[in-house]
PDB file of C-alpha atoms in Angstrom:
ATOM      1  CA  MET I  59     -39.163  88.687  57.647  1.00  0.00           C
ATOM      2  CA  LYS I  60     -35.987  86.860  56.720  1.00  0.00           C
ATOM      3  CA  HIS I  61     -33.826  86.040  60.119  1.00  0.00           C
ATOM      4  CA  ILE I  62     -30.052  85.697  59.481  1.00  0.00           C
ATOM      5  CA  ILE I  63     -28.464  83.640  62.040  1.00  0.00           C
ATOM      6  CA  ASN I  64     -24.267  84.711  62.534  1.00  0.00           C
ATOM      7  CA  GLU I  65     -22.841  81.627  64.081  1.00  0.00           C
ATOM      8  CA  ASN I  66     -19.393  83.979  64.462  1.00  0.00           C
ATOM      9  CA  PHE I  67     -18.946  85.468  67.725  1.00  0.00           C
ATOM     10  CA  ILE I  68     -16.107  87.239  69.355  1.00  0.00           C
ATOM     11  CA  ILE I  69     -14.044  85.603  72.067  1.00  0.00           C
ATOM     12  CA  ARG I  70     -11.936  87.599  74.689  1.00  0.00           C
ATOM     13  CA  VAL I  71      -8.957  86.105  76.740  1.00  0.00           C
ATOM     14  CA  ALA I  72      -6.979  87.978  79.412  1.00  0.00           C
ATOM     15  CA  SER I  73      -3.209  88.145  78.711  1.00  0.00           C
ATOM     16  CA  ILE I  74      -2.263  87.020  81.762  1.00  0.00           C
ATOM     17  CA  GLU I  75      -3.248  83.751  83.576  1.00  0.00           C
ATOM     18  CA  THR I  76      -4.530  84.849  86.969  1.00  0.00           C
ATOM     19  CA  SER I  77      -2.852  81.381  88.693  1.00  0.00           C
ATOM     20  CA  GLN I  78      -0.084  83.856  88.530  1.00  0.00           C
ATOM     21  CA  PHE I  79      -1.500  85.687  90.952  1.00  0.00           C
ATOM     22  CA  GLN I  80      -2.000  82.568  93.665  1.00  0.00           C
ATOM     23  CA  ASP I  81       0.690  83.897  95.764  1.00  0.00           C
ATOM     24  CA  LEU I  82      -0.788  87.285  96.039  1.00  0.00           C
ATOM     25  CA  GLU I  83      -4.247  85.631  97.121  1.00  0.00           C
ATOM     26  CA  ASN I  84      -2.438  84.158  99.681  1.00  0.00           C
ATOM     27  CA  PHE I  85      -0.443  87.131 100.447  1.00  0.00           C
ATOM     28  CA  GLU I  86      -2.419  89.736 102.683  1.00  0.00           C
ATOM     29  CA  SER I  87      -2.068  92.616 100.021  1.00  0.00           C
ATOM     30  CA  GLU I  88      -4.905  94.726 100.883  1.00  0.00           C
ATOM     31  CA  PHE I  89      -4.179  97.155  97.169  1.00  0.00           C
ATOM     32  CA  TYR I  90      -4.528  93.689  95.338  1.00  0.00           C
ATOM     33  CA  GLN I  91      -7.935  92.827  96.737  1.00  0.00           C
ATOM     34  CA  LEU I  92      -9.368  96.246  96.441  1.00  0.00           C
ATOM     35  CA  GLU I  93      -8.232  96.852  92.731  1.00  0.00           C
ATOM     36  CA  LYS I  94      -9.839  93.544  92.345  1.00  0.00           C
ATOM     37  CA  LYS I  95     -13.191  94.483  93.725  1.00  0.00           C
ATOM     38  CA  GLN I  96     -12.833  98.069  91.933  1.00  0.00           C
ATOM     39  CA  ILE I  97     -12.733  96.239  88.727  1.00  0.00           C
ATOM     40  CA  ILE I  98     -15.696  93.929  89.306  1.00  0.00           C
ATOM     41  CA  LEU I  99     -17.596  97.446  90.398  1.00  0.00           C
ATOM     42  CA  GLU I 100     -16.677  99.000  87.308  1.00  0.00           C
ATOM     43  CA  GLU I 101     -17.773  96.548  85.207  1.00  0.00           C
ATOM     44  CA  ASN I 102     -20.872  96.216  87.244  1.00  0.00           C
ATOM     45  CA  ILE I 103     -21.555 100.329  86.707  1.00  0.00           C
ATOM     46  CA  ARG I 104     -21.009 100.042  82.947  1.00  0.00           C
ATOM     47  CA  LYS I 105     -23.795  97.386  82.680  1.00  0.00           C
ATOM     48  CA  ILE I 106     -26.304  99.398  85.154  1.00  0.00           C
ATOM     49  CA  ILE I 107     -25.506 102.304  82.563  1.00  0.00           C
ATOM     50  CA  PHE I 108     -25.885 100.508  79.411  1.00  0.00           C
ATOM     51  CA  SER I 109     -29.334  99.074  80.437  1.00  0.00           C
ATOM     52  CA  THR I 110     -30.472 102.188  81.634  1.00  0.00           C
ATOM     53  CA  ASP I 111     -29.460 104.533  78.725  1.00  0.00           C
ATOM     54  CA  LYS I 112     -32.016 102.336  76.655  1.00  0.00           C
ATOM     55  CA  LEU I 113     -34.556 102.912  78.949  1.00  0.00           C
ATOM     56  CA  LEU I 114     -34.201 106.670  79.396  1.00  0.00           C
ATOM     57  CA  PHE I 115     -34.007 106.909  75.731  1.00  0.00           C
ATOM     58  CA  GLU I 116     -37.509 105.079  75.513  1.00  0.00           C
ATOM     59  CA  LEU I 117     -38.693 107.613  78.184  1.00  0.00           C
ATOM     60  CA  ILE I 118     -37.337 110.863  76.017  1.00  0.00           C
ATOM     61  CA  ASN I 119     -39.370 109.859  73.098  1.00  0.00           C
ATOM     62  CA  LYS I 120     -42.483 109.572  75.280  1.00  0.00           C
ATOM     63  CA  LEU I 121     -42.124 112.880  77.033  1.00  0.00           C
ATOM     64  CA  SER I 122     -43.820 116.131  75.628  1.00  0.00           C
ATOM     65  CA  ASP I 123     -42.319 118.732  78.050  1.00  0.00           C
ATOM     66  CA  ASP I 124     -38.987 120.522  76.867  1.00  0.00           C
ATOM     67  CA  PHE I 125     -37.889 120.694  80.150  1.00  0.00           C
ATOM     68  CA  SER I 126     -38.322 117.346  81.167  1.00  0.00           C
ATOM     69  CA  LYS I 127     -36.386 116.191  78.325  1.00  0.00           C
ATOM     70  CA  LYS I 128     -33.554 118.283  79.030  1.00  0.00           C
ATOM     71  CA  GLN I 129     -33.360 116.853  82.524  1.00  0.00           C
ATOM     72  CA  ILE I 130     -33.494 113.260  81.188  1.00  0.00           C
ATOM     73  CA  ILE I 131     -30.976 114.432  78.593  1.00  0.00           C
ATOM     74  CA  ASN I 132     -28.531 115.977  81.354  1.00  0.00           C
ATOM     75  CA  LEU I 133     -29.087 112.498  83.333  1.00  0.00           C
ATOM     76  CA  LYS I 134     -28.204 110.178  80.491  1.00  0.00           C
ATOM     77  CA  ARG I 135     -24.779 112.498  79.965  1.00  0.00           C
ATOM     78  CA  ARG I 136     -23.928 112.057  83.804  1.00  0.00           C
ATOM     79  CA  LEU I 137     -24.120 108.459  83.661  1.00  0.00           C
ATOM     80  CA  LYS I 138     -22.190 107.825  80.349  1.00  0.00           C
ATOM     81  CA  ARG I 139     -19.492 109.910  82.119  1.00  0.00           C
ATOM     82  CA  LYS I 140     -20.147 107.732  85.365  1.00  0.00           C
ATOM     83  CA  LYS I 141     -20.782 111.409  87.259  1.00  0.00           C
ATOM     84  CA  GLN I 142     -22.762 111.382  90.640  1.00  0.00           C
ATOM     85  CA  ILE I 143     -26.630 111.851  89.735  1.00  0.00           C
ATOM     86  CA  ASN I 144     -29.319 113.734  91.701  1.00  0.00           C
ATOM     87  CA  LEU I 145     -31.944 111.121  92.135  1.00  0.00           C
ATOM     88  CA  GLU I 146     -34.428 113.292  93.919  1.00  0.00           C
ATOM     89  CA  ALA I 147     -34.351 115.877  90.994  1.00  0.00           C
ATOM     90  CA  VAL I 148     -35.635 113.549  88.644  1.00  0.00           C
ATOM     91  CA  LEU I 149     -37.725 111.297  90.367  1.00  0.00           C
ATOM     92  CA  PRO I 150     -40.920 113.338  89.572  1.00  0.00           C
ATOM     93  CA  ILE I 151     -39.986 112.878  85.927  1.00  0.00           C
ATOM     94  CA  VAL I 152     -39.097 109.302  86.082  1.00  0.00           C
ATOM     95  CA  LEU I 153     -42.039 107.262  86.871  1.00  0.00           C
ATOM     96  CA  ASP I 154     -41.255 104.048  85.100  1.00  0.00           C
ATOM     97  CA  GLN I 155     -40.140 101.601  88.411  1.00  0.00           C
ATOM     98  CA  ARG I 156     -37.400  99.693  86.233  1.00  0.00           C
ATOM     99  CA  ILE I 157     -35.582 103.071  85.779  1.00  0.00           C
ATOM    100  CA  ILE I 158     -35.815 104.143  89.255  1.00  0.00           C
ATOM    101  CA  LYS I 159     -34.456 100.707  90.379  1.00  0.00           C
ATOM    102  CA  LYS I 160     -31.454 100.865  88.200  1.00  0.00           C
ATOM    103  CA  LEU I 161     -30.782 104.567  89.088  1.00  0.00           C
ATOM    104  CA  GLN I 162     -30.505 103.402  92.889  1.00  0.00           C
ATOM    105  CA  LEU I 163     -28.218 100.685  91.799  1.00  0.00           C
ATOM    106  CA  TYR I 164     -26.025 103.327  89.869  1.00  0.00           C
ATOM    107  CA  GLN I 165     -26.380 105.397  93.112  1.00  0.00           C
ATOM    108  CA  GLU I 166     -25.335 103.078  95.466  1.00  0.00           C
ATOM    109  CA  ALA I 167     -22.515 101.425  92.911  1.00  0.00           C
ATOM    110  CA  PHE I 168     -20.993 105.007  93.149  1.00  0.00           C
ATOM    111  CA  ILE I 169     -21.084 105.342  96.616  1.00  0.00           C
ATOM    112  CA  LYS I 170     -19.086 102.058  96.796  1.00  0.00           C
ATOM    113  CA  ARG I 171     -16.881 103.064  94.289  1.00  0.00           C
ATOM    114  CA  LYS I 172     -15.889 106.307  95.981  1.00  0.00           C
ATOM    115  CA  LYS I 173     -15.497 104.290  99.113  1.00  0.00           C
ATOM    116  CA  LEU I 174     -12.992 102.105  97.542  1.00  0.00           C
ATOM    117  CA  GLU I 175     -10.853 104.650  96.090  1.00  0.00           C
ATOM    118  CA  GLU I 176     -10.701 106.158  99.611  1.00  0.00           C
ATOM    119  CA  LYS I 177      -9.360 103.037 100.645  1.00  0.00           C
ATOM    120  CA  LYS I 178      -6.974 102.382  97.898  1.00  0.00           C
ATOM    121  CA  LYS I 179      -5.278 105.872  98.988  1.00  0.00           C
ATOM    122  CA  ALA I 180      -4.619 104.497 102.511  1.00  0.00           C
ATOM    123  CA  CYS I 181      -2.843 101.432 101.390  1.00  0.00           C
ATOM    124  CA  PHE I 182      -0.650 102.899  98.745  1.00  0.00           C
ATOM    125  CA  LEU I 183       2.447 101.614 100.532  1.00  0.00           C
ATOM    126  CA  ILE I 184       3.912  98.485  99.031  1.00  0.00           C
ATOM    127  CA  SER I 185       6.096  96.357 101.073  1.00  0.00           C
ATOM    128  CA  ASP I 186       9.309  94.704  99.814  1.00  0.00           C
ATOM    129  CA  ALA I 187       7.832  91.248  99.633  1.00  0.00           C
ATOM    130  CA  GLU I 188       4.905  92.284  97.811  1.00  0.00           C
ATOM    131  CA  PHE I 189       7.124  94.145  95.562  1.00  0.00           C
ATOM    132  CA  LYS I 190       8.951  91.019  94.467  1.00  0.00           C
ATOM    133  CA  LYS I 191       5.969  89.101  93.560  1.00  0.00           C
ATOM    134  CA  ILE I 192       4.680  91.782  91.706  1.00  0.00           C
ATOM    135  CA  MET I 193       8.148  91.891  89.941  1.00  0.00           C
ATOM    136  CA  ASN I 194       8.026  88.450  89.250  1.00  0.00           C
ATOM    137  CA  ILE I 195       4.791  88.337  87.490  1.00  0.00           C
ATOM    138  CA  TYR I 196       6.064  91.032  85.206  1.00  0.00           C
ATOM    139  CA  LEU I 197       9.061  89.600  84.420  1.00  0.00           C
ATOM    140  CA  LEU I 198       7.187  86.160  83.346  1.00  0.00           C
ATOM    141  CA  ASN I 199       5.129  88.305  81.035  1.00  0.00           C
ATOM    142  CA  GLU I 200       7.840  90.847  79.958  1.00  0.00           C
ATOM    143  CA  GLU I 201       7.529  91.036  76.265  1.00  0.00           C
ATOM    144  CA  ASN I 202       3.787  90.912  75.846  1.00  0.00           C
ATOM    145  CA  LEU I 203       3.484  93.624  78.908  1.00  0.00           C
ATOM    146  CA  ASN I 204       5.919  95.806  77.657  1.00  0.00           C
ATOM    147  CA  LYS I 205       4.081  95.901  74.176  1.00  0.00           C
ATOM    148  CA  SER I 206       0.738  96.378  75.595  1.00  0.00           C
ATOM    149  CA  ILE I 207       2.083  99.358  77.852  1.00  0.00           C
ATOM    150  CA  SER I 208       4.255 100.964  75.223  1.00  0.00           C
ATOM    151  CA  ILE I 209       0.658 101.972  73.816  1.00  0.00           C
ATOM    152  CA  SER I 210      -1.069 102.942  76.878  1.00  0.00           C
ATOM    153  CA  SER I 211       1.953 105.236  78.052  1.00  0.00           C
ATOM    154  CA  PHE I 212       5.291 105.082  76.627  1.00  0.00           C
ATOM    155  CA  ALA I 213       6.798 107.526  78.912  1.00  0.00           C
ATOM    156  CA  PHE I 214       5.792 104.681  82.049  1.00  0.00           C
ATOM    157  CA  LEU I 215       7.462 102.150  80.192  1.00  0.00           C
ATOM    158  CA  THR I 216      10.691 103.905  79.488  1.00  0.00           C
ATOM    159  CA  GLU I 217      10.691 104.888  83.422  1.00  0.00           C
ATOM    160  CA  LEU I 218      10.339 101.030  84.300  1.00  0.00           C
ATOM    161  CA  GLN I 219      12.448  99.462  81.976  1.00  0.00           C
ATOM    162  CA  LYS I 220      15.140 102.201  82.996  1.00  0.00           C
ATOM    163  CA  ALA I 221      14.010 101.414  87.009  1.00  0.00           C
ATOM    164  CA  THR I 222      14.153  97.480  86.354  1.00  0.00           C
ATOM    165  CA  LYS I 223      17.811  97.744  84.661  1.00  0.00           C
ATOM    166  CA  MET I 224      18.971  99.221  87.794  1.00  0.00           C
ATOM    167  CA  GLN I 225      17.337  97.157  89.983  1.00  0.00           C
ATOM    168  CA  PHE I 226      15.266 100.002  91.277  1.00  0.00           C
ATOM    169  CA  LYS I 227      18.469 101.162  93.362  1.00  0.00           C
ATOM    170  CA  ASN I 228      18.839 104.911  93.416  1.00  0.00           C
ATOM    171  CA  LEU I 229      15.112 105.540  93.463  1.00  0.00           C
ATOM    172  CA  SER I 230      13.423 107.097  96.297  1.00  0.00           C
ATOM    173  CA  ASN I 231      11.071 105.133  98.436  1.00  0.00           C
ATOM    174  CA  LYS I 232       8.167 107.394  97.067  1.00  0.00           C
ATOM    175  CA  LYS I 233       9.434 106.939  93.056  1.00  0.00           C
ATOM    176  CA  LYS I 234       9.945 102.900  93.510  1.00  0.00           C
ATOM    177  CA  ASN I 235       6.307 102.881  95.455  1.00  0.00           C
ATOM    178  CA  ASP I 236       4.708 105.081  92.608  1.00  0.00           C
ATOM    179  CA  LEU I 237       6.257 102.827  89.806  1.00  0.00           C
ATOM    180  CA  THR I 238       5.198  99.424  91.497  1.00  0.00           C
ATOM    181  CA  ILE I 239       1.437 101.019  92.305  1.00  0.00           C
ATOM    182  CA  THR I 240       1.279 101.688  88.475  1.00  0.00           C
ATOM    183  CA  LEU I 241       2.749  98.576  87.124  1.00  0.00           C
ATOM    184  CA  TYR I 242       0.524  96.647  89.887  1.00  0.00           C
ATOM    185  CA  LYS I 243      -2.731  97.972  87.938  1.00  0.00           C
ATOM    186  CA  TYR I 244      -1.275  97.018  84.893  1.00  0.00           C
ATOM    187  CA  LEU I 245      -0.878  93.460  85.840  1.00  0.00           C
ATOM    188  CA  ILE I 246      -4.300  93.326  87.631  1.00  0.00           C
ATOM    189  CA  ARG I 247      -5.862  94.687  84.287  1.00  0.00           C
ATOM    190  CA  ALA I 248      -4.052  92.383  82.060  1.00  0.00           C
ATOM    191  CA  ALA I 249      -5.227  89.500  84.377  1.00  0.00           C
ATOM    192  CA  PHE I 250      -8.845  90.618  85.631  1.00  0.00           C
ATOM    193  CA  LYS I 251     -10.294  92.806  82.941  1.00  0.00           C
ATOM    194  CA  THR I 252     -11.165  91.353  79.488  1.00  0.00           C
ATOM    195  CA  SER I 253     -12.575  94.746  77.802  1.00  0.00           C
ATOM    196  CA  PRO I 254     -10.296  95.623  74.525  1.00  0.00           C
ATOM    197  CA  PHE I 255      -7.363  97.645  75.724  1.00  0.00           C
ATOM    198  CA  SER I 256      -3.877  97.606  74.001  1.00  0.00           C
ATOM    199  CA  PHE I 257      -2.807  94.057  73.954  1.00  0.00           C
ATOM    200  CA  PHE I 258      -3.938  93.694  77.595  1.00  0.00           C
ATOM    201  CA  CYS I 259      -6.671  91.538  76.303  1.00  0.00           C
ATOM    202  CA  LEU I 260      -6.635  88.923  73.465  1.00  0.00           C
ATOM    203  CA  GLN I 261      -9.121  88.972  70.720  1.00  0.00           C
ATOM    204  CA  GLY I 262     -10.493  86.814  68.365  1.00  0.00           C
ATOM    205  CA  ILE I 263     -13.531  85.236  66.329  1.00  0.00           C
ATOM    206  CA  ALA I 264     -15.050  81.980  66.780  1.00  0.00           C
ATOM    207  CA  LYS I 265     -17.837  80.244  65.211  1.00  0.00           C
ATOM    208  CA  ILE I 266     -20.115  77.589  67.027  1.00  0.00           C
ATOM    209  CA  GLN I 267     -20.872  74.650  65.218  1.00  0.00           C
ATOM    210  CA  ASN I 268     -22.614  71.316  65.962  1.00  0.00           C
ATOM    211  CA  SER I 269     -20.388  68.529  66.586  1.00  0.00           C
ATOM    212  CA  LYS I 270     -21.073  64.837  66.500  1.00  0.00           C
ATOM    213  CA  LEU I 271     -22.226  64.527  69.815  1.00  0.00           C
ATOM    214  CA  PRO I 272     -25.829  64.434  70.855  1.00  0.00           C
ATOM    215  CA  GLN I 273     -28.257  67.481  70.424  1.00  0.00           C
ATOM    216  CA  GLU I 274     -28.161  68.500  73.777  1.00  0.00           C
ATOM    217  CA  LYS I 275     -24.504  68.761  73.778  1.00  0.00           C
ATOM    218  CA  LYS I 276     -22.681  71.277  71.653  1.00  0.00           C
ATOM    219  CA  SER I 277     -19.250  72.180  71.031  1.00  0.00           C
ATOM    220  CA  ILE I 278     -17.531  75.633  70.327  1.00  0.00           C
ATOM    221  CA  ASN I 279     -14.821  75.131  67.748  1.00  0.00           C
ATOM    222  CA  LEU I 280     -12.640  78.412  66.945  1.00  0.00           C
ATOM    223  CA  ILE I 281     -12.181  78.407  63.366  1.00  0.00           C
ATOM    224  CA  LYS I 282     -10.253  81.893  63.019  1.00  0.00           C
ATOM    225  CA  GLU I 283      -7.868  83.697  65.241  1.00  0.00           C
ATOM    226  CA  LYS I 284      -7.075  87.415  65.287  1.00  0.00           C
ATOM    227  CA  PHE I 285      -4.693  87.583  68.206  1.00  0.00           C
TER     228      PHE I 285
END
């Protein structure tokens, strides 16, 4: 069998430098901390689902009972949709300890995510000091962020630009807070989550090449960019 080695790989870079959030790191912002935790948790859930899905596919091919197959297929669907699962119902069918362990990890992560979302609802009031810090980050990255947000939600971008032009005057506290929360989420996503979506994550193609350094020291040289 002939093996083809592909030296090219995809590189992803967040569109906002995390250092711009330094003030918020030092600032006691509960919403900011919870949003960051949720991004990390969502990525962990995604990895669990991906690895579990492969094992469940192998299990389906081994099962001969149609009812058991349907149960596992339904389980796969619920996982892909990030829905709550009934672990007790599938335990008699899933005898593979690797799958059971992953399903337990998923269930634990699912419960953590639910608790995080409940905590976020309780701290949805943004202070004036925090608002100023958020707007500073937005204005520093306004051109690229507007391009990104326009693809995600043109209606929100229109509202945001109108409010910014008016310096958020003549807005109710609730409306100002709602706009700020949505902007907050976009900013955190652009800085801490590098999955491809709009222009929140910059993506390019890179190539691994040997340098003139000793064998144990390799250098990665970008040869082509598609940003």
